C-alpha positions as semicolon CSV with decimal commas, in nm:
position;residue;x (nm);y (nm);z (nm)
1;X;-0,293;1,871;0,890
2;X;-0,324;1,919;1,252
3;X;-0,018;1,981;1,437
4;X;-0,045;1,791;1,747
5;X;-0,080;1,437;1,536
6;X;0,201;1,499;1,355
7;X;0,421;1,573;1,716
8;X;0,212;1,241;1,836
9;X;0,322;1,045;1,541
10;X;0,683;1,159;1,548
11;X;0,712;1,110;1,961
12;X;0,500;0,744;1,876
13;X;0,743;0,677;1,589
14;X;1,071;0,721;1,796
15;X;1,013;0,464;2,039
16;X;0,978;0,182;1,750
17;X;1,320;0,001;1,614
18;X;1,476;0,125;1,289
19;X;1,232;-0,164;1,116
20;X;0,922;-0,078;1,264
21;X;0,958;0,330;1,259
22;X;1,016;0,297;0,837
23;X;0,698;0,100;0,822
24;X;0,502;0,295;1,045
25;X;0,671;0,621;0,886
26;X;0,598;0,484;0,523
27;X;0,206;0,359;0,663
28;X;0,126;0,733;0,834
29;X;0,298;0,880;0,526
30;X;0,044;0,705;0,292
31;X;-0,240;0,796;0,526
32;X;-0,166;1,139;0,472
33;X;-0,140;1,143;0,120
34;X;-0,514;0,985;0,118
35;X;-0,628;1,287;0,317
36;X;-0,449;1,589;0,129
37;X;-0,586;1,365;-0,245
38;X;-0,958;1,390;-0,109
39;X;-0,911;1,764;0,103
40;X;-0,737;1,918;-0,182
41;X;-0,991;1,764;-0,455
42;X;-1,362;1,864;-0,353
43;X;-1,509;1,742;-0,725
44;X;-1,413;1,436;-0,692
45;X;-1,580;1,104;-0,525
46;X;-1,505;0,854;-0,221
47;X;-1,144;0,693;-0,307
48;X;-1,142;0,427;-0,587
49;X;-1,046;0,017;-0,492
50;X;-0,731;0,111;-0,656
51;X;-0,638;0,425;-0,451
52;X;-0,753;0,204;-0,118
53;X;-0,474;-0,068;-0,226
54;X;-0,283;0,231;-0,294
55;X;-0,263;0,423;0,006
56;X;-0,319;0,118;0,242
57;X;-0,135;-0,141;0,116
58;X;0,097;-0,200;0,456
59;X;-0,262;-0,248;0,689
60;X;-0,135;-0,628;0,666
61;X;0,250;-0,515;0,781
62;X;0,138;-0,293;1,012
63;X;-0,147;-0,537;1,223
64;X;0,105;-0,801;1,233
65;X;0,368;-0,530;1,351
66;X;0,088;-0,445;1,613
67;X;0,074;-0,759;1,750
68;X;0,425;-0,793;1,817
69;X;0,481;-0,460;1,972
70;X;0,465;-0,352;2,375
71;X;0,143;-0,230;2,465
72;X;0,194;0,099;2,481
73;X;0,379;0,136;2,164
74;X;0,058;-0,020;2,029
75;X;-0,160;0,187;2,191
76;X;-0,009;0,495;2,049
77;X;0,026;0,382;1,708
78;X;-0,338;0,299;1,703
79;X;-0,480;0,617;1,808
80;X;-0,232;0,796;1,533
81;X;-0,415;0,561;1,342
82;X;-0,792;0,571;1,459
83;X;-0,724;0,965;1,392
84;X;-0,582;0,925;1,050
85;X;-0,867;0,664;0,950
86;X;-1,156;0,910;1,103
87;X;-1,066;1,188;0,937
88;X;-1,003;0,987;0,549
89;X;-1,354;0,823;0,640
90;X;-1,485;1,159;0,732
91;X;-1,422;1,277;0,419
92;X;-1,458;1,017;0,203
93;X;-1,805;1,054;0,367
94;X;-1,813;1,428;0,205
95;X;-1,683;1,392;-0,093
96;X;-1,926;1,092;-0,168
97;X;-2,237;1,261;-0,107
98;X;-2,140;1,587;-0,275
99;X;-2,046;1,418;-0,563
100;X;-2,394;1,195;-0,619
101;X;-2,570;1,523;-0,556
102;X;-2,408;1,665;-0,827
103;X;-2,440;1,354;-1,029
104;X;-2,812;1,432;-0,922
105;X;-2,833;1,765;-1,036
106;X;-2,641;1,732;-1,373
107;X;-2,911;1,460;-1,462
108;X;-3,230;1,678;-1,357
109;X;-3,030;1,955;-1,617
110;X;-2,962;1,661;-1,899
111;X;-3,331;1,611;-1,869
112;X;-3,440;1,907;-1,945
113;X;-3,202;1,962;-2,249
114;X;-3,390;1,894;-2,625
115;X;-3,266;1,641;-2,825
116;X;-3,152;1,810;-3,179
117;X;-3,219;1,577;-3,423
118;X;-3,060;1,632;-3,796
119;X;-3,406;1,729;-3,915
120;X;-3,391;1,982;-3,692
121;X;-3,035;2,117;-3,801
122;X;-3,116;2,078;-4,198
123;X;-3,470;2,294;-4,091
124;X;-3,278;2,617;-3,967
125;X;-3,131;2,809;-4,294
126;X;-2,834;2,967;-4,305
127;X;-2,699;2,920;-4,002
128;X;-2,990;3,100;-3,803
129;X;-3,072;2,992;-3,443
130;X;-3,436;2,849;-3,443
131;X;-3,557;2,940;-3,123
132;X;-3,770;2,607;-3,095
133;X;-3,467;2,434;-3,087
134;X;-3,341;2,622;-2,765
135;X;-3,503;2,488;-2,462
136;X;-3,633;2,672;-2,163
137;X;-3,417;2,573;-1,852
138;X;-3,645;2,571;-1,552
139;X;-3,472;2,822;-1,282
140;X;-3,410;2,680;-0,924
């Protein structure tokens, strides 16, 4: 991940009280564990309602904590945290649409596949291919 958030982060993260550091710490932690799950994994789809509770289950903690800090603690830990959101929505974003256009292009290929049927199977003798059987895949 990109160097200067991480400096931000820590530099944001040492002005907050033992308390407040752990959750933020814990919250930026989870953020990047969202990011490296959907960066490292390019097959895969947008995050699931159970990996959003997952990885952002202090958003409550960490508004409230918001509220009560100094404005320019808050300031800083939102930007840390505009960035971190961007960049999971960014790719979430990615990984969404690459996925349905494979889900796209797997159906166009199911659709083209012949349905063997067991009349078929008991019509080909001795094991022998029957090259009606075998469909011609269009080439794209």
């Amino acid at each position: 991940m990109d160097r200067n958030i991480l400096e931000l982060s820590d530099t944001a993260l040492s002005y907050l009280t033992p308390e407040y550091r752990q959750l933020f710490r814990r919250h930026f932690e989870l953020f990047q564990a969202a990011h490296t799950e959907l960066y490292e994994n390019a097959l895969r789809d947008r995050l699931s309602a159970a990996e959003d509770a997952h990885y952002f289950r202090y958003m409550g903690q960490v508004d409230d904590a918001l509220e009560r800090l100094g404005r320019d603690d808050a300031r800083r830990l939102r930007y840390i945290s505009s960035f971190w959101m961007n960049a999971i929505e960014a790719l979430e974003e990615i990984r969404a649409v690459s996925f349905e256009r494979r889900r796209i292009l797997v159906r166009r290929r199911l659709a083209t596949l012949s349905n063997t049927t067991a009349a078929t199977l008991a019509s080909i003798r001795n094991g022998a291919v029957s090259l009606q059987a075998i469909p011609i895949l269009p080439q794209n």
